[in-house]
Amino acid sequence: MEKSSNLKQKDVIPRAQALLKELEAGNDKAASELIDELSVMKERELFQGIGKLTRNLHDTVSDFFDDTVLSKFSNIDQQEFPDALERLNYVIQMTEESANTTLTVVEETIPLSENIENRGNELRRRWGDLRSRKLTLDEFKQLSNDIEDYLDYSIDMSVQLSSKLNEVLLAQGFQDLTGQMIKRVITLVENVEDSLVELIAAASYRQGSPPDQKTHKSGHDPNTKGEGPALPSTKEGIAKGQDEVDELLASLGF
Amino acid sequence: MKILVVDDFSTMRRIVKNLLKELGLSNTEEAEDGASALTMLKGGEFDFLVTDWNMPGMSGIELLKAVRADDSLSHLPVLMVTAESKREQIVEAAQAGVNGYVVKPFTAITLKEKIDKIFERMTG
């Protein structure tokens, strides 16, 4: 920016001198025209500066996705970009499955609890009739049978409701799994940000200012820290489901 | 039977605690990483450890190794409940002395089976 200002001095100085002269002479109209001219020049310079920055940004971004620059400035593996996209898609898929599981169970459960309530209400009404001695002997016998049925029915329904609630409980496991996936994407974004800062530092060094000496983040040891859930597309070395885990452990004498 | 449930995600701790309750195991405590779990294990009389692998700070595998290396804890049964499903990781856990390994997402039946198996071995 400074360099371009210097280049423009030969245009600016004569106008500034002329402006001073016109102002001293009380020539307001001419002075105002000269001020306009100067501000147009200033704006043009600004737009040129913005254009240059845009160009730089574009080049930086293009360079960034170039393999060599990427590996020079960061420890980001190229494969991590498609992986991150797949991870986010997997998060959508898992949250959708979990929401659907929960909704299905709720839809199945509501009629069960409605039935329990309706049958209970009906028996309660007839029980009231019995207490106020309105029932015939036959009606009383029928009521006793129905109450017995209802007791079995309510035990059966309680078991069913517990099992449905357990399904809902397990469906919440998505929060842990998707959370682990999103954390990995956040780490990637942070690495990209760090790399961009380093690129900018290196670019400003080329333009004359010293580079920001920043040490690279060292990659963590994947084995002890854990890697989070495997992506569905990952095949090598991954145990698919509990059965394969059990097989592997059995082969180790478990 | 006092059980310590270790996972950095509170939702997963709640799920595991509720499933254990279903199995009649309601005396549970929670920790959110290996380091605080180890402190709790050393301080309290725990009979069983259920731990995740991938946690900030001290991971589950590091916790398992620390438990096995500690004279007062070395015989504590440990069940890993984790999304880590790499073969080399399962082998590592087995070599470190894990008593059971359940991969997420899991079912209530799987968890029950693995816990039953561990208890069978303890009493048998």
Short mmCIF file of C-alpha atoms in Angstrom, two decimals:
data_model
loop_
_atom_site.label_atom_id
_atom_site.label_comp_id
_atom_site.label_asym_id
_atom_site.label_seq_id
_atom_site.Cartn_x
_atom_site.Cartn_y
_atom_site.Cartn_z
CA MET A 1 0.00 0.00 0.00
CA GLU A 2 2.83 2.37 0.91
CA LYS A 3 4.59 1.78 -2.38
CA SER A 4 1.46 2.60 -4.38
CA SER A 5 1.03 5.84 -2.36
CA ASN A 6 4.55 6.88 -3.32
CA LEU A 7 3.80 6.26 -6.97
CA LYS A 8 0.79 8.53 -6.72
CA GLN A 9 2.69 11.41 -5.11
CA LYS A 10 3.44 13.03 -8.47
CA ASP A 11 -0.32 13.27 -9.04
CA VAL A 12 -1.19 14.31 -5.50
CA ILE A 13 1.41 17.01 -4.74
CA PRO A 14 0.54 19.38 -7.64
CA ARG A 15 -3.16 19.11 -6.78
CA ALA A 16 -2.49 19.73 -3.08
CA GLN A 17 -0.42 22.80 -3.95
CA ALA A 18 -3.15 24.03 -6.31
CA LEU A 19 -5.75 23.43 -3.60
CA LEU A 20 -3.79 25.54 -1.11
CA LYS A 21 -3.48 28.33 -3.68
CA GLU A 22 -7.20 28.32 -4.48
CA LEU A 23 -8.11 28.27 -0.78
CA GLU A 24 -5.80 31.24 -0.07
CA ALA A 25 -7.34 33.07 -3.01
CA GLY A 26 -10.80 32.38 -1.56
CA ASN A 27 -11.74 30.42 -4.68
CA ASP A 28 -14.16 27.97 -3.01
CA LYS A 29 -15.58 26.33 -6.14
CA ALA A 30 -12.17 25.46 -7.61
CA ALA A 31 -10.96 24.26 -4.19
CA SER A 32 -13.97 22.00 -3.80
CA GLU A 33 -13.38 20.48 -7.26
CA LEU A 34 -9.77 19.76 -6.34
CA ILE A 35 -10.87 18.09 -3.07
CA ASP A 36 -13.27 15.89 -5.08
CA GLU A 37 -10.47 14.93 -7.47
CA LEU A 38 -8.20 13.99 -4.57
CA SER A 39 -10.86 11.85 -2.90
CA VAL A 40 -11.59 10.02 -6.16
CA MET A 41 -7.88 9.25 -6.40
CA LYS A 42 -7.90 7.99 -2.81
CA GLU A 43 -10.90 5.74 -3.50
CA ARG A 44 -9.27 4.33 -6.63
CA GLU A 45 -6.20 3.49 -4.59
CA LEU A 46 -8.39 1.76 -1.98
CA PHE A 47 -10.15 -0.34 -4.61
CA GLN A 48 -6.82 -1.34 -6.11
CA GLY A 49 -5.68 -2.38 -2.63
CA ILE A 50 -8.81 -4.48 -2.09
CA GLY A 51 -8.35 -6.07 -5.49
CA LYS A 52 -4.81 -7.00 -4.60
CA LEU A 53 -5.88 -8.50 -1.26
CA THR A 54 -8.61 -10.49 -2.99
CA ARG A 55 -6.08 -11.83 -5.46
CA ASN A 56 -3.74 -12.79 -2.60
CA LEU A 57 -6.52 -14.52 -0.70
CA HIS A 58 -7.55 -16.45 -3.80
CA ASP A 59 -3.94 -17.54 -4.42
CA THR A 60 -3.51 -18.50 -0.77
CA VAL A 61 -6.63 -20.63 -0.76
CA SER A 62 -5.63 -22.29 -4.06
CA ASP A 63 -2.13 -22.92 -2.71
CA PHE A 64 -3.58 -24.23 0.51
CA PHE A 65 -5.33 -27.06 -1.24
CA ASP A 66 -2.18 -27.82 -3.16
CA ASP A 67 -0.68 -30.94 -1.61
CA THR A 68 2.87 -29.65 -1.23
CA VAL A 69 1.98 -26.40 0.50
CA LEU A 70 -0.48 -28.21 2.76
CA SER A 71 2.12 -30.67 3.94
CA LYS A 72 4.72 -27.91 4.29
CA PHE A 73 2.61 -25.81 6.62
CA SER A 74 0.70 -28.34 8.62
CA ASN A 75 0.33 -31.90 9.67
CA ILE A 76 -3.11 -32.10 8.06
CA ASP A 77 -3.61 -35.23 6.05
CA GLN A 78 -5.35 -34.51 2.72
CA GLN A 79 -7.68 -37.42 3.43
CA GLU A 80 -9.00 -35.58 6.49
CA PHE A 81 -11.12 -33.23 4.35
CA PRO A 82 -13.24 -35.94 2.72
CA ASP A 83 -13.22 -37.76 6.08
CA ALA A 84 -14.58 -34.67 7.81
CA LEU A 85 -17.40 -34.41 5.28
CA GLU A 86 -18.23 -38.08 5.70
CA ARG A 87 -18.14 -37.64 9.47
CA LEU A 88 -20.62 -34.79 9.34
CA ASN A 89 -22.88 -36.77 7.02
CA TYR A 90 -22.65 -39.69 9.42
CA VAL A 91 -23.66 -37.37 12.27
CA ILE A 92 -26.79 -36.40 10.32
CA GLN A 93 -27.52 -40.06 9.63
CA MET A 94 -27.05 -41.13 13.26
CA THR A 95 -29.10 -38.30 14.72
CA GLU A 96 -31.85 -39.03 12.19
CA GLU A 97 -31.87 -42.75 13.03
CA SER A 98 -31.95 -41.99 16.73
CA ALA A 99 -34.76 -39.47 16.36
CA ASN A 100 -36.74 -41.96 14.26
CA THR A 101 -36.18 -44.78 16.76
CA THR A 102 -37.34 -42.56 19.61
CA LEU A 103 -40.36 -41.27 17.68
CA THR A 104 -41.39 -44.78 16.63
CA VAL A 105 -41.18 -46.04 20.22
CA VAL A 106 -43.18 -43.06 21.46
CA GLU A 107 -45.83 -43.66 18.79
CA GLU A 108 -46.06 -47.30 19.84
CA THR A 109 -46.11 -46.46 23.54
CA ILE A 110 -48.85 -43.82 23.59
CA PRO A 111 -51.65 -46.29 22.57
CA LEU A 112 -50.43 -48.75 25.22
CA SER A 113 -50.72 -46.20 28.01
CA GLU A 114 -54.06 -44.99 26.59
CA ASN A 115 -55.39 -48.56 26.73
CA ILE A 116 -54.25 -48.97 30.32
CA GLU A 117 -55.97 -45.71 31.21
CA ASN A 118 -59.22 -46.50 29.33
CA ARG A 119 -59.58 -50.01 30.74
CA GLY A 120 -58.70 -48.70 34.22
CA ASN A 121 -61.34 -45.97 33.96
CA GLU A 122 -63.97 -48.44 32.82
CA LEU A 123 -63.24 -50.82 35.73
CA ARG A 124 -63.15 -47.89 38.14
CA ARG A 125 -66.68 -46.91 37.06
CA ARG A 126 -68.00 -50.44 37.48
CA TRP A 127 -66.21 -50.75 40.83
CA GLY A 128 -68.08 -47.59 41.91
CA ASP A 129 -71.36 -49.27 40.90
CA LEU A 130 -70.43 -52.28 43.00
CA ARG A 131 -69.66 -50.09 46.03
CA SER A 132 -73.06 -48.39 45.72
CA ARG A 133 -74.68 -51.84 45.40
CA LYS A 134 -75.95 -51.30 41.87
CA LEU A 135 -74.56 -54.56 40.44
CA THR A 136 -76.40 -57.84 39.99
CA LEU A 137 -74.64 -61.05 40.96
CA ASP A 138 -73.86 -61.82 37.30
CA GLU A 139 -72.46 -58.34 36.79
CA PHE A 140 -70.35 -58.77 39.91
CA LYS A 141 -68.96 -62.08 38.63
CA GLN A 142 -68.17 -60.45 35.28
CA LEU A 143 -66.45 -57.53 37.07
CA SER A 144 -64.29 -59.93 39.15
CA ASN A 145 -63.16 -61.70 35.97
CA ASP A 146 -62.44 -58.40 34.22
CA ILE A 147 -60.42 -57.12 37.19
CA GLU A 148 -58.36 -60.30 37.19
CA ASP A 149 -57.75 -59.94 33.44
CA TYR A 150 -56.81 -56.31 33.95
CA LEU A 151 -54.22 -57.21 36.62
CA ASP A 152 -52.50 -59.63 34.22
CA TYR A 153 -52.84 -57.09 31.43
CA SER A 154 -51.29 -54.26 33.48
CA ILE A 155 -48.32 -56.45 34.47
CA ASP A 156 -47.80 -57.39 30.82
CA MET A 157 -48.10 -53.74 29.74
CA SER A 158 -45.61 -52.60 32.41
CA VAL A 159 -43.06 -55.08 31.05
CA GLN A 160 -43.71 -53.81 27.51
CA LEU A 161 -43.44 -50.18 28.59
CA SER A 162 -40.14 -50.83 30.39
CA SER A 163 -38.71 -52.46 27.32
CA LYS A 164 -39.86 -49.53 25.15
CA LEU A 165 -38.33 -47.04 27.57
CA ASN A 166 -35.09 -49.00 27.40
CA GLU A 167 -35.12 -48.64 23.62
CA VAL A 168 -35.44 -44.87 24.04
CA LEU A 169 -32.64 -44.92 26.60
CA LEU A 170 -30.25 -46.74 24.26
CA ALA A 171 -31.20 -44.55 21.31
CA GLN A 172 -29.63 -41.60 23.20
CA GLY A 173 -26.19 -43.17 22.70
CA PHE A 174 -25.99 -41.17 19.47
CA GLN A 175 -25.03 -38.09 21.50
CA ASP A 176 -21.74 -39.67 22.60
CA LEU A 177 -20.91 -41.10 19.15
CA THR A 178 -21.80 -37.98 17.15
CA GLY A 179 -20.08 -35.84 19.79
CA GLN A 180 -16.85 -37.74 19.26
CA MET A 181 -17.17 -37.31 15.49
CA ILE A 182 -17.86 -33.58 15.73
CA LYS A 183 -14.91 -33.12 18.11
CA ARG A 184 -12.64 -34.59 15.42
CA VAL A 185 -14.02 -32.19 12.81
CA ILE A 186 -13.47 -29.27 15.24
CA THR A 187 -9.84 -30.35 15.66
CA LEU A 188 -9.45 -30.38 11.87
CA VAL A 189 -10.95 -26.89 11.55
CA GLU A 190 -8.58 -25.63 14.26
CA ASN A 191 -5.62 -27.16 12.41
CA VAL A 192 -6.74 -25.47 9.18
CA GLU A 193 -7.02 -22.16 11.00
CA ASP A 194 -3.52 -22.53 12.45
CA SER A 195 -2.18 -23.40 9.01
CA LEU A 196 -3.85 -20.36 7.45
CA VAL A 197 -2.29 -18.12 10.11
CA GLU A 198 1.10 -19.63 9.29
CA LEU A 199 0.51 -19.12 5.58
CA ILE A 200 -0.36 -15.48 6.17
CA ALA A 201 2.76 -15.07 8.30
CA ALA A 202 4.87 -16.64 5.56
CA ALA A 203 3.21 -14.46 2.90
CA SER A 204 3.87 -11.28 4.88
CA TYR A 205 7.50 -12.40 5.23
CA ARG A 206 7.76 -12.43 1.45
CA GLN A 207 6.44 -8.87 1.50
CA GLY A 208 9.08 -7.74 3.97
CA SER A 209 7.93 -8.41 7.55
CA PRO A 210 9.52 -11.19 9.60
CA PRO A 211 7.73 -14.55 9.90
CA ASP A 212 5.79 -15.51 13.00
CA GLN A 213 7.81 -18.34 14.47
CA LYS A 214 5.13 -20.77 15.47
CA THR A 215 5.80 -24.36 16.25
CA HIS A 216 3.64 -27.00 14.64
CA LYS A 217 1.22 -28.84 16.82
CA SER A 218 2.50 -32.34 17.21
CA GLY A 219 0.03 -35.06 16.34
CA HIS A 220 -1.21 -37.08 19.29
CA ASP A 221 -0.56 -40.76 19.65
CA PRO A 222 -3.69 -42.24 18.13
CA ASN A 223 -3.53 -45.48 20.04
CA THR A 224 -3.60 -44.38 23.64
CA LYS A 225 -5.86 -41.39 23.05
CA GLY A 226 -8.42 -43.32 21.05
CA GLU A 227 -9.78 -42.35 17.67
CA GLY A 228 -13.49 -42.20 18.19
CA PRO A 229 -16.08 -44.15 16.23
CA ALA A 230 -14.96 -45.61 12.90
CA LEU A 231 -16.61 -44.29 9.77
CA PRO A 232 -18.89 -46.75 7.98
CA SER A 233 -16.59 -46.62 4.93
CA THR A 234 -13.51 -47.61 6.93
CA LYS A 235 -12.93 -51.29 6.39
CA GLU A 236 -9.34 -52.18 7.14
CA GLY A 237 -8.51 -53.32 10.65
CA ILE A 238 -11.91 -52.41 12.03
CA ALA A 239 -14.05 -54.89 13.91
CA LYS A 240 -17.57 -54.59 12.48
CA GLY A 241 -19.87 -54.89 15.43
CA GLN A 242 -19.86 -56.84 18.68
CA ASP A 243 -19.69 -60.28 17.00
CA GLU A 244 -16.31 -59.54 15.40
CA VAL A 245 -15.02 -58.11 18.67
CA ASP A 246 -16.08 -61.30 20.44
CA GLU A 247 -14.44 -63.46 17.75
CA LEU A 248 -11.19 -61.54 18.03
CA LEU A 249 -11.19 -61.79 21.82
CA ALA A 250 -12.01 -65.50 21.62
CA SER A 251 -9.02 -66.01 19.32
CA LEU A 252 -6.89 -64.37 22.03
CA GLY A 253 -8.10 -66.92 24.54
CA PHE A 254 -10.91 -64.86 26.08
CA MET B 1 -21.70 -54.38 44.40
CA LYS B 2 -20.29 -50.87 43.89
CA ILE B 3 -19.63 -49.86 40.30
CA LEU B 4 -17.69 -46.94 38.80
CA VAL B 5 -18.88 -45.74 35.38
CA VAL B 6 -16.30 -43.68 33.45
CA ASP B 7 -17.15 -41.78 30.27
CA ASP B 8 -16.51 -38.18 29.19
CA PHE B 9 -20.08 -37.93 27.81
CA SER B 10 -22.64 -37.55 30.57
CA THR B 11 -25.40 -38.95 28.35
CA MET B 12 -23.48 -42.22 27.98
CA ARG B 13 -22.87 -42.39 31.74
CA ARG B 14 -26.62 -42.00 32.31
CA ILE B 15 -27.41 -44.70 29.74
CA VAL B 16 -24.96 -47.17 31.28
CA LYS B 17 -26.15 -46.34 34.82
CA ASN B 18 -29.78 -46.89 33.85
CA LEU B 19 -28.99 -50.18 32.14
CA LEU B 20 -27.06 -51.35 35.20
CA LYS B 21 -30.04 -50.40 37.34
CA GLU B 22 -32.22 -52.59 35.12
CA LEU B 23 -29.85 -55.45 35.93
CA GLY B 24 -30.35 -54.77 39.64
CA LEU B 25 -27.04 -52.93 40.02
CA SER B 26 -27.97 -49.55 41.43
CA ASN B 27 -24.90 -48.69 43.52
CA THR B 28 -23.02 -46.72 40.87
CA GLU B 29 -20.77 -43.70 40.82
CA GLU B 30 -19.49 -41.67 37.88
CA ALA B 31 -16.22 -40.17 36.69
CA GLU B 32 -15.60 -38.22 33.47
CA ASP B 33 -11.98 -39.14 32.80
CA GLY B 34 -9.33 -41.67 33.71
CA ALA B 35 -7.46 -39.48 36.17
CA SER B 36 -10.45 -38.68 38.40
CA ALA B 37 -11.61 -42.30 38.07
CA LEU B 38 -8.27 -43.56 39.35
CA THR B 39 -8.45 -41.24 42.37
CA MET B 40 -11.98 -42.49 43.13
CA LEU B 41 -10.95 -46.13 42.71
CA LYS B 42 -8.06 -45.69 45.13
CA GLY B 43 -10.31 -43.96 47.67
CA GLY B 44 -13.46 -46.09 47.49
CA GLU B 45 -14.30 -49.75 47.72
CA PHE B 46 -15.31 -50.39 44.13
CA ASP B 47 -16.10 -53.90 42.89
CA PHE B 48 -16.40 -53.24 39.19
CA LEU B 49 -15.20 -50.69 36.62
CA VAL B 50 -17.01 -49.79 33.39
CA THR B 51 -14.95 -47.42 31.24
CA ASP B 52 -14.91 -45.69 27.87
CA TRP B 53 -11.64 -45.53 25.91
CA ASN B 54 -11.55 -42.15 24.18
CA MET B 55 -11.49 -39.47 26.89
CA PRO B 56 -9.53 -36.24 27.32
CA GLY B 57 -6.66 -36.38 29.80
CA MET B 58 -6.21 -39.97 30.90
CA SER B 59 -7.82 -42.38 28.44
CA GLY B 60 -9.59 -45.62 29.32
CA ILE B 61 -6.71 -47.81 28.18
CA GLU B 62 -4.30 -45.79 30.33
CA LEU B 63 -6.72 -46.17 33.24
CA LEU B 64 -6.88 -49.93 32.67
CA LYS B 65 -3.08 -50.17 32.67
CA ALA B 66 -2.85 -48.01 35.82
CA VAL B 67 -5.43 -50.22 37.56
CA ARG B 68 -3.55 -53.40 36.66
CA ALA B 69 -0.28 -51.83 37.84
CA ASP B 70 -1.72 -50.89 41.24
CA ASP B 71 -1.45 -53.65 43.86
CA SER B 72 -4.68 -52.69 45.62
CA LEU B 73 -6.67 -52.52 42.36
CA SER B 74 -5.04 -55.08 40.08
CA HIS B 75 -7.84 -57.66 40.50
CA LEU B 76 -10.69 -55.21 39.81
CA PRO B 77 -12.86 -56.47 36.93
CA VAL B 78 -12.88 -53.97 34.05
CA LEU B 79 -15.43 -53.77 31.23
CA MET B 80 -14.67 -51.45 28.33
CA VAL B 81 -17.65 -49.85 26.62
CA THR B 82 -16.27 -47.89 23.70
CA ALA B 83 -16.60 -46.82 20.08
CA GLU B 84 -12.98 -47.83 19.47
CA SER B 85 -13.23 -50.82 17.17
CA LYS B 86 -9.78 -51.16 15.61
CA ARG B 87 -8.48 -54.70 15.88
CA GLU B 88 -5.14 -53.52 17.24
CA GLN B 89 -6.96 -51.59 19.97
CA ILE B 90 -9.04 -54.59 21.01
CA VAL B 91 -5.86 -56.67 21.13
CA GLU B 92 -4.14 -53.96 23.18
CA ALA B 93 -7.02 -53.90 25.67
CA ALA B 94 -6.97 -57.69 25.93
CA GLN B 95 -3.23 -57.67 26.53
CA ALA B 96 -3.64 -54.96 29.16
CA GLY B 97 -6.01 -57.29 31.00
CA VAL B 98 -9.51 -56.11 30.17
CA ASN B 99 -12.30 -58.47 31.33
CA GLY B 100 -14.85 -57.58 28.68
CA TYR B 101 -15.14 -55.37 25.60
CA VAL B 102 -18.41 -53.90 24.32
CA VAL B 103 -18.47 -51.71 21.19
CA LYS B 104 -20.83 -48.75 20.88
CA PRO B 105 -23.55 -48.60 19.80
CA PHE B 106 -24.53 -51.59 21.91
CA THR B 107 -27.73 -53.26 23.03
CA ALA B 108 -28.94 -53.84 26.59
CA ILE B 109 -28.65 -57.59 25.97
CA THR B 110 -24.98 -57.35 24.95
CA LEU B 111 -24.14 -55.37 28.06
CA LYS B 112 -25.96 -57.87 30.26
CA GLU B 113 -24.22 -60.84 28.61
CA LYS B 114 -20.75 -59.37 29.11
CA ILE B 115 -21.42 -58.41 32.73
CA ASP B 116 -22.90 -61.84 33.51
CA LYS B 117 -19.86 -63.49 31.96
CA ILE B 118 -17.47 -61.42 34.05
CA PHE B 119 -19.38 -62.20 37.26
CA GLU B 120 -19.51 -65.90 36.39
CA ARG B 121 -15.73 -65.95 36.13
CA MET B 122 -15.34 -64.00 39.37
CA THR B 123 -17.44 -66.44 41.37
CA GLY B 124 -16.46 -69.57 39.42
#
